[in-house]
Short mmCIF file of C-alpha atoms in Angstrom, two decimals:
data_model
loop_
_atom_site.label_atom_id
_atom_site.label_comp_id
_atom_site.label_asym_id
_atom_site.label_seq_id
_atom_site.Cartn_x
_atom_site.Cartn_y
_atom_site.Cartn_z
CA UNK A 159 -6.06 0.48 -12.34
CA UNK A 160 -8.15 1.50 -15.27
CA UNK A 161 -4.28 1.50 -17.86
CA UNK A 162 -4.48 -2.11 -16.37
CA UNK A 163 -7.64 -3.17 -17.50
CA UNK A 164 -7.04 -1.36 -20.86
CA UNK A 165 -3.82 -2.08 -21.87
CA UNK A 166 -3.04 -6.14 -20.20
CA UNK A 167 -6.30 -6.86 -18.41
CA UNK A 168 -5.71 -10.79 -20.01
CA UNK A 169 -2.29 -11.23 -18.49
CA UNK A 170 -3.28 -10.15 -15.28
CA UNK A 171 -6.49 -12.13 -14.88
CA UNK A 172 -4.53 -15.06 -15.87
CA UNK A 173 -1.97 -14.68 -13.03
CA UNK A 174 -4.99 -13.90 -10.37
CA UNK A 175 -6.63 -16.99 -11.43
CA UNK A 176 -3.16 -19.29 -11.86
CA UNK A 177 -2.80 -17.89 -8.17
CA UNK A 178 -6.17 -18.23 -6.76
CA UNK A 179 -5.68 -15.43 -3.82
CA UNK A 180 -8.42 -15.10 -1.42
CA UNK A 181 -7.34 -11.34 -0.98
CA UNK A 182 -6.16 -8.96 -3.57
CA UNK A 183 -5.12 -5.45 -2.15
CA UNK A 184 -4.59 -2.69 -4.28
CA UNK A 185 -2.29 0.65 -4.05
CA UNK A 186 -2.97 3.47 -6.10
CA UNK A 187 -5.78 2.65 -7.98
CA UNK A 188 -6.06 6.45 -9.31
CA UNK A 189 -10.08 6.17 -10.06
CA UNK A 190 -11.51 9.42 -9.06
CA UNK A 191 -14.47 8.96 -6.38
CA UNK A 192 -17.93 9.75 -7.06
CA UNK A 193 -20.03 13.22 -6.72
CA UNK A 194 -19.83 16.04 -8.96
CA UNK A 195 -17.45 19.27 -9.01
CA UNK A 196 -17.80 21.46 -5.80
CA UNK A 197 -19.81 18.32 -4.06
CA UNK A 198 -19.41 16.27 -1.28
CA UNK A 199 -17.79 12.98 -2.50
CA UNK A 200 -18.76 9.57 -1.79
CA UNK A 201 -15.02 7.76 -1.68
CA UNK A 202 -16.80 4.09 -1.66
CA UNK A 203 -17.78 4.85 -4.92
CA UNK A 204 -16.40 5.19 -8.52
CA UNK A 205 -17.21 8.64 -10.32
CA UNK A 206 -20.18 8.48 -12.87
CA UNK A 207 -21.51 11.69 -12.91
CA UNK A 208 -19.62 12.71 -16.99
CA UNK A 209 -19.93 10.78 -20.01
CA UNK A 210 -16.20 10.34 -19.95
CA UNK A 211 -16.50 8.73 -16.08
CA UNK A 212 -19.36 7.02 -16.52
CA UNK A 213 -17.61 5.26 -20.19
CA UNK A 214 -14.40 4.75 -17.42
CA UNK A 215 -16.32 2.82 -14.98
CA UNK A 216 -18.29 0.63 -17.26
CA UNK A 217 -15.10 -0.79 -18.18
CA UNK A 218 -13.98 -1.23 -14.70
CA UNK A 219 -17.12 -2.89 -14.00
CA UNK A 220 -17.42 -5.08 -16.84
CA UNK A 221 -13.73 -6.46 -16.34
CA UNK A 222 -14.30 -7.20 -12.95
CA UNK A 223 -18.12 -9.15 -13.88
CA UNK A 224 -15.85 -12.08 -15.24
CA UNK A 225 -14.20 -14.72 -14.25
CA UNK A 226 -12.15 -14.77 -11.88
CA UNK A 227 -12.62 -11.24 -10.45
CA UNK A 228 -16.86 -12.22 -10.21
CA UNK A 229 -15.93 -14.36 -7.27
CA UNK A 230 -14.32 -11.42 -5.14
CA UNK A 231 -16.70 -8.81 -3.66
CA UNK A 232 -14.84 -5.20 -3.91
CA UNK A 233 -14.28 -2.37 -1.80
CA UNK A 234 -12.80 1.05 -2.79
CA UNK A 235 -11.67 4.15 -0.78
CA UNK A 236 -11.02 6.96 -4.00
CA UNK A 237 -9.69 10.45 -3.56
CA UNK A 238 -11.80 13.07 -5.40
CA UNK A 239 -8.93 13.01 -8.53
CA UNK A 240 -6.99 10.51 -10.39
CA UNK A 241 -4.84 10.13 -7.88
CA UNK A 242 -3.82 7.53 -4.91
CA UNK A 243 -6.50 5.43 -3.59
CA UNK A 244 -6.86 2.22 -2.59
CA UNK A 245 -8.81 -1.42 -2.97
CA UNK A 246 -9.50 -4.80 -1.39
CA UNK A 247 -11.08 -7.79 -3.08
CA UNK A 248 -11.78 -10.56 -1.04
CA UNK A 249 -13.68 -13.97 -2.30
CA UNK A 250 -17.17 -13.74 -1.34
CA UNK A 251 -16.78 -16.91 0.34
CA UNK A 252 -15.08 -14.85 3.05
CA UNK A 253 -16.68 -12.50 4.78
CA UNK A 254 -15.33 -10.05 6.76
CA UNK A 255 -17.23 -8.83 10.16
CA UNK A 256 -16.66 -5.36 9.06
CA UNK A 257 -15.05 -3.10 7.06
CA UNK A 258 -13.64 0.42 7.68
CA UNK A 259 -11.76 3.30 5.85
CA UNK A 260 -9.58 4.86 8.29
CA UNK A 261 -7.26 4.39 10.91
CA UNK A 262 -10.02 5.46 13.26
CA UNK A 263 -12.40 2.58 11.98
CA UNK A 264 -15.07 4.59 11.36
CA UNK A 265 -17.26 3.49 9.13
CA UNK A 266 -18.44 6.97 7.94
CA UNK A 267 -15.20 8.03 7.60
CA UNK A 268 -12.13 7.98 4.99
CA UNK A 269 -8.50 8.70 5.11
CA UNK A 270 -7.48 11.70 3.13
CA UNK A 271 -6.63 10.67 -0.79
CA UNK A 272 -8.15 7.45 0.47
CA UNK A 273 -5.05 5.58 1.69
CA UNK A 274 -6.36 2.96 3.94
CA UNK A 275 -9.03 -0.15 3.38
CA UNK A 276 -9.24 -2.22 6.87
CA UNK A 277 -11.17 -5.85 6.90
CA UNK A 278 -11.50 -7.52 10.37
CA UNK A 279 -12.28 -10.84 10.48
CA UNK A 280 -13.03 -13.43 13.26
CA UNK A 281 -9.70 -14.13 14.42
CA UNK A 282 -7.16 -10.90 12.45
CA UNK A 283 -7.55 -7.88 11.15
CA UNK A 284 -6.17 -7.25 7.58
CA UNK A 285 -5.10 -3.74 6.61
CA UNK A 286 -4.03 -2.71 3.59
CA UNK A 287 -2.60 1.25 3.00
CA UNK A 288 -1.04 3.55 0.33
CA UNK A 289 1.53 5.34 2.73
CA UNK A 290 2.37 9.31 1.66
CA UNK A 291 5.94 9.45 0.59
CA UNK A 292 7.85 11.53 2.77
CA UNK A 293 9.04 14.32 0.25
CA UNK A 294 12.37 15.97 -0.32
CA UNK A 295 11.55 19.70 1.50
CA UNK A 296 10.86 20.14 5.38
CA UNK A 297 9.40 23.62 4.16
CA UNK A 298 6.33 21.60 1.96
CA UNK A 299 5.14 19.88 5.09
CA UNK A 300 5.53 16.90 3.42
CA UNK A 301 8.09 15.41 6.29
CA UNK A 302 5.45 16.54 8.55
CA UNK A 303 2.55 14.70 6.74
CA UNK A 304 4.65 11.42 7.28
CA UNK A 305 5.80 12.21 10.62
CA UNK A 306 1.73 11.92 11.14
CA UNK A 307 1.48 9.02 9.45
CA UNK A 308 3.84 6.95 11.09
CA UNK A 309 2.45 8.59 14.67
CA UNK A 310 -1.20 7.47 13.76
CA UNK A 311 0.20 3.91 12.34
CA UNK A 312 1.90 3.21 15.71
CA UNK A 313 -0.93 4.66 17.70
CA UNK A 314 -3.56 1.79 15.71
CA UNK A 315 -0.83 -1.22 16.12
CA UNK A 316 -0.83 -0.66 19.71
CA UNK A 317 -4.44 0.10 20.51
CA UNK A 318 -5.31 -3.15 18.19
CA UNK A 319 -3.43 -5.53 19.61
CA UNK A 320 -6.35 -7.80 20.74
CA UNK A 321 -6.07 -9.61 17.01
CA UNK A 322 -3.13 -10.81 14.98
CA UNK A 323 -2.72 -8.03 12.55
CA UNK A 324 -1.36 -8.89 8.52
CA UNK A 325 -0.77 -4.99 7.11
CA UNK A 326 0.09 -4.92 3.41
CA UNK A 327 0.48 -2.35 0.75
CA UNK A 328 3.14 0.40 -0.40
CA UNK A 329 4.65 1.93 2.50
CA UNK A 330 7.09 3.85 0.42
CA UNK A 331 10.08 2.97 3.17
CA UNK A 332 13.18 0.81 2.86
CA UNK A 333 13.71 0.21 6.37
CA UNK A 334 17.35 -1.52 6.03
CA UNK A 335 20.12 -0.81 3.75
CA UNK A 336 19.40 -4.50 2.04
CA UNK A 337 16.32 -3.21 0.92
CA UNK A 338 17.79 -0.76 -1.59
CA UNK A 339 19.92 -1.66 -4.24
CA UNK A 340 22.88 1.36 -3.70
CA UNK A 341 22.56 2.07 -0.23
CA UNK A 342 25.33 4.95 -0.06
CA UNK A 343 24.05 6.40 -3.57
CA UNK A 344 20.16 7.30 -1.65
CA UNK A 345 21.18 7.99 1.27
CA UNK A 346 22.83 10.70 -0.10
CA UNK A 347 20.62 12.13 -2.64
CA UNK A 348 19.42 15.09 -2.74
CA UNK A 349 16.96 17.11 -4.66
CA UNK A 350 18.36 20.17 -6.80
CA UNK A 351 21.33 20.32 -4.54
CA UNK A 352 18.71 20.99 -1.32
CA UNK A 353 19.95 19.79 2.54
CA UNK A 354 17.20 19.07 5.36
CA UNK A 355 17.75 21.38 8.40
CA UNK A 356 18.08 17.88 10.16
CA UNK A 357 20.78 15.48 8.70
CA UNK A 358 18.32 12.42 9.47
CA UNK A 359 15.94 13.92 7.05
CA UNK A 360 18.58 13.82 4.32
CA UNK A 361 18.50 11.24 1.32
CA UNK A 362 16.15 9.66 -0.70
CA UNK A 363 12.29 9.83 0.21
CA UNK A 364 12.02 6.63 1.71
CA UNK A 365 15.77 5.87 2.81
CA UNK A 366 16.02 8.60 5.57
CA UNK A 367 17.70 7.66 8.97
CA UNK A 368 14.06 8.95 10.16
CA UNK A 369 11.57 7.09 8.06
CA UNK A 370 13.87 4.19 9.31
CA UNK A 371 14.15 4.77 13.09
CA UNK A 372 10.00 5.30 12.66
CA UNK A 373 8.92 2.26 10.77
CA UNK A 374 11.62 0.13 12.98
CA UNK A 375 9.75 1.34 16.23
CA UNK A 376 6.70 0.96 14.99
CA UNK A 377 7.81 -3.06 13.74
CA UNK A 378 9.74 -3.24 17.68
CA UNK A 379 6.79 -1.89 19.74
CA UNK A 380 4.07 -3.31 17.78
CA UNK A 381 5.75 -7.18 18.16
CA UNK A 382 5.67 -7.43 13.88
CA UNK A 383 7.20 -9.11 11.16
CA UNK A 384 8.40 -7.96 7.98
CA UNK A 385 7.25 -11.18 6.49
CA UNK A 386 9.41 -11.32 3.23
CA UNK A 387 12.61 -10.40 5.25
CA UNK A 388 12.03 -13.21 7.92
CA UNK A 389 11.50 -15.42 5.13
CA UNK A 390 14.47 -14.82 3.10
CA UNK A 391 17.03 -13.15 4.75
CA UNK A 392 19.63 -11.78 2.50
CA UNK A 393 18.39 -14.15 -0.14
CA UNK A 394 16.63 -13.56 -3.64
CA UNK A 395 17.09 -9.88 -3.19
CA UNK A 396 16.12 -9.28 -7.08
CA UNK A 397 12.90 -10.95 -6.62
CA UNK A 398 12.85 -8.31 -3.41
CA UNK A 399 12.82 -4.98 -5.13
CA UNK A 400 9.26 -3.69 -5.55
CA UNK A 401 10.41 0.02 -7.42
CA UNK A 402 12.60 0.46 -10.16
CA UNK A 403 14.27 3.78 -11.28
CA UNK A 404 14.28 5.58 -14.42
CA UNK A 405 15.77 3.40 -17.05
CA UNK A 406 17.44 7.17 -18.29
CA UNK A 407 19.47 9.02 -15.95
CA UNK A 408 20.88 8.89 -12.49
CA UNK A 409 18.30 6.29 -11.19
CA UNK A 410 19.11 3.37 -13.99
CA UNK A 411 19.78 0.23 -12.28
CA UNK A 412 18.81 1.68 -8.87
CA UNK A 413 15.84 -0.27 -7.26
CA UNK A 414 14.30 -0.01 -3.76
CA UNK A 415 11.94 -2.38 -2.13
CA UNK A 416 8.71 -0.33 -0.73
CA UNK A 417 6.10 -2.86 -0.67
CA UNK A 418 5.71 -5.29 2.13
CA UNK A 419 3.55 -7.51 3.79
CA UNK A 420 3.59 -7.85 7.95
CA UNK A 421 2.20 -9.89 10.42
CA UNK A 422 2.00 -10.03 13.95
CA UNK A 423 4.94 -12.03 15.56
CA UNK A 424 2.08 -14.35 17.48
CA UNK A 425 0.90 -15.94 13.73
CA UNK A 426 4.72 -16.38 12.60
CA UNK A 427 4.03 -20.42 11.10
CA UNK A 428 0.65 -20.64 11.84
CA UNK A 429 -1.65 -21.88 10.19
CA UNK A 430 -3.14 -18.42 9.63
CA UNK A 431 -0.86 -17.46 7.41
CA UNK A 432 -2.36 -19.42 4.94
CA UNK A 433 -4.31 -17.00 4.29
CA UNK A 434 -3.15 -15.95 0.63
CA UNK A 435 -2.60 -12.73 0.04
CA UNK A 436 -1.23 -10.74 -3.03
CA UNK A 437 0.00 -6.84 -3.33
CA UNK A 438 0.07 -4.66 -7.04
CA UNK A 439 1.57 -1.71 -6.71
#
């Protein structure tokens, strides 16, 4: 977020205000959280506590004190490094009943690497994440970390159902095959020439059978929407893709689409989807 402001802080500001979002929601931010080495952070909070972080969040601060970004109030859940983290602006004309950092909805508590900002309002909840990637080694734990994930994601659709849910953000999946632009080519990459114990843990991070199977369930037994599919089909599939590969190599040409927004099946073409709502990854 902080390359951003420095390096084309103008043209963004000038697309947020040309698009006049009430919500802006934020993936990897990268803005280390505040408290000093070997302290308890505070993840709600940028870090301060060096010359260098205190020069970095002045010019956070001072970008977001103009127009339009004054008119939003902020929220950030930070990781203790430059790394992951999210954030929500919403227009201080809308204010949310509460506001939580975890899939627990406590308000004490954060998500680890602070993936997860969730604002309920009066009649939805909106909740915006930074999924883990899944990894390419069983024996890292990472395929366990978003085996987790996906548990505790399904777990909070279901046991929120009471309000129409709209969850954006990176979720670092391509659940079908149209949402990748070489379908055979990732689903059978592999890293250094390694093979998963279990073939549907083979491919690209993101493009495994089990990621898949997962985020389908979770979309099937939590009755939502991938709202840019059930707009456009197989239609405007380059606007789609959200990640680009390496311009050098293997990857050139190769894009996936990881970023999504979904909404309960209930507010498909009502009115509440006129609530606008934009994703950076």
């Amino acid at each position: 977020f902080l390359l951003r402001i420095k390096n084309n802080w103008p043209e963004f500001s000038k697309f947020v205000q040309n698009l006049d979002p009430d919500v802006i929601a934020i993936q990897e931010v990268r803005m280390p959280a505040a408290g000093s080495k070997g302290a308890p952070k505070n993840p709600r909070e940028l870090k301060d506590d060096t010359s260098s972080s205190r020069e970095e969040k002045q010019v956070v601060m001072r970008a977001l004190s103009n127009p339009p970004f004054k008119n939003y109030n902020v929220w950030w859940s930070l990781s203790d490094t430059k790394y992951s983290g999210t954030a929500l602006f919403i227009k201080k004309c809308f204010q949310p009943k509460k506001v939580s950092f975890s899939l627990d909805q406590t308000g004490s508590k954060h998500e680890p690497d602070g993936r997860v900002i969730l604002a309920e309002f009066e009649s939805f909840r909106l909740l915006n994440t930074y999924v883990p990637n899944n990894g390419w080694k069983d024996e890292e734990s990472s395929f366990q970390r978003r085996t987790k994930w996906d548990k505790r994601i399904l777990e909070f659709v279901l046991t929120n159902s009471d309000k129409p849910l709209i969850w954006c953000g990176d979720f670092n999946v391509s659940h079908e095959d149209i949402d990748v632009s070489h379908p055979d080519f990732f689903a059978a990459a592999k890293l250094n020439g390694y093979v998963p114990p279990n073939k549907e843990d083979c491919g690209q991070p993101g493009f495994t059978l089990s990621e898949r199977k997962r985020f389908g369930s979770i979309l099937k037994e939590g009755k939502l929407v991938d709202a840019y599919r059930y707009l456009h089909k197989d239609k405007d599939m380059d606007c789609g893709f959200s990640w680009s590969g390496n311009p050098v190599g293997k990857y050139r040409g190769k894009r996936m689409r990881i970023d999504y927004f979904i909404v309960a099946e209930k507010t498909k073409g009502e009115e509440l989807l006129l609530v606008k709502c934009m994703v950076m990854a």
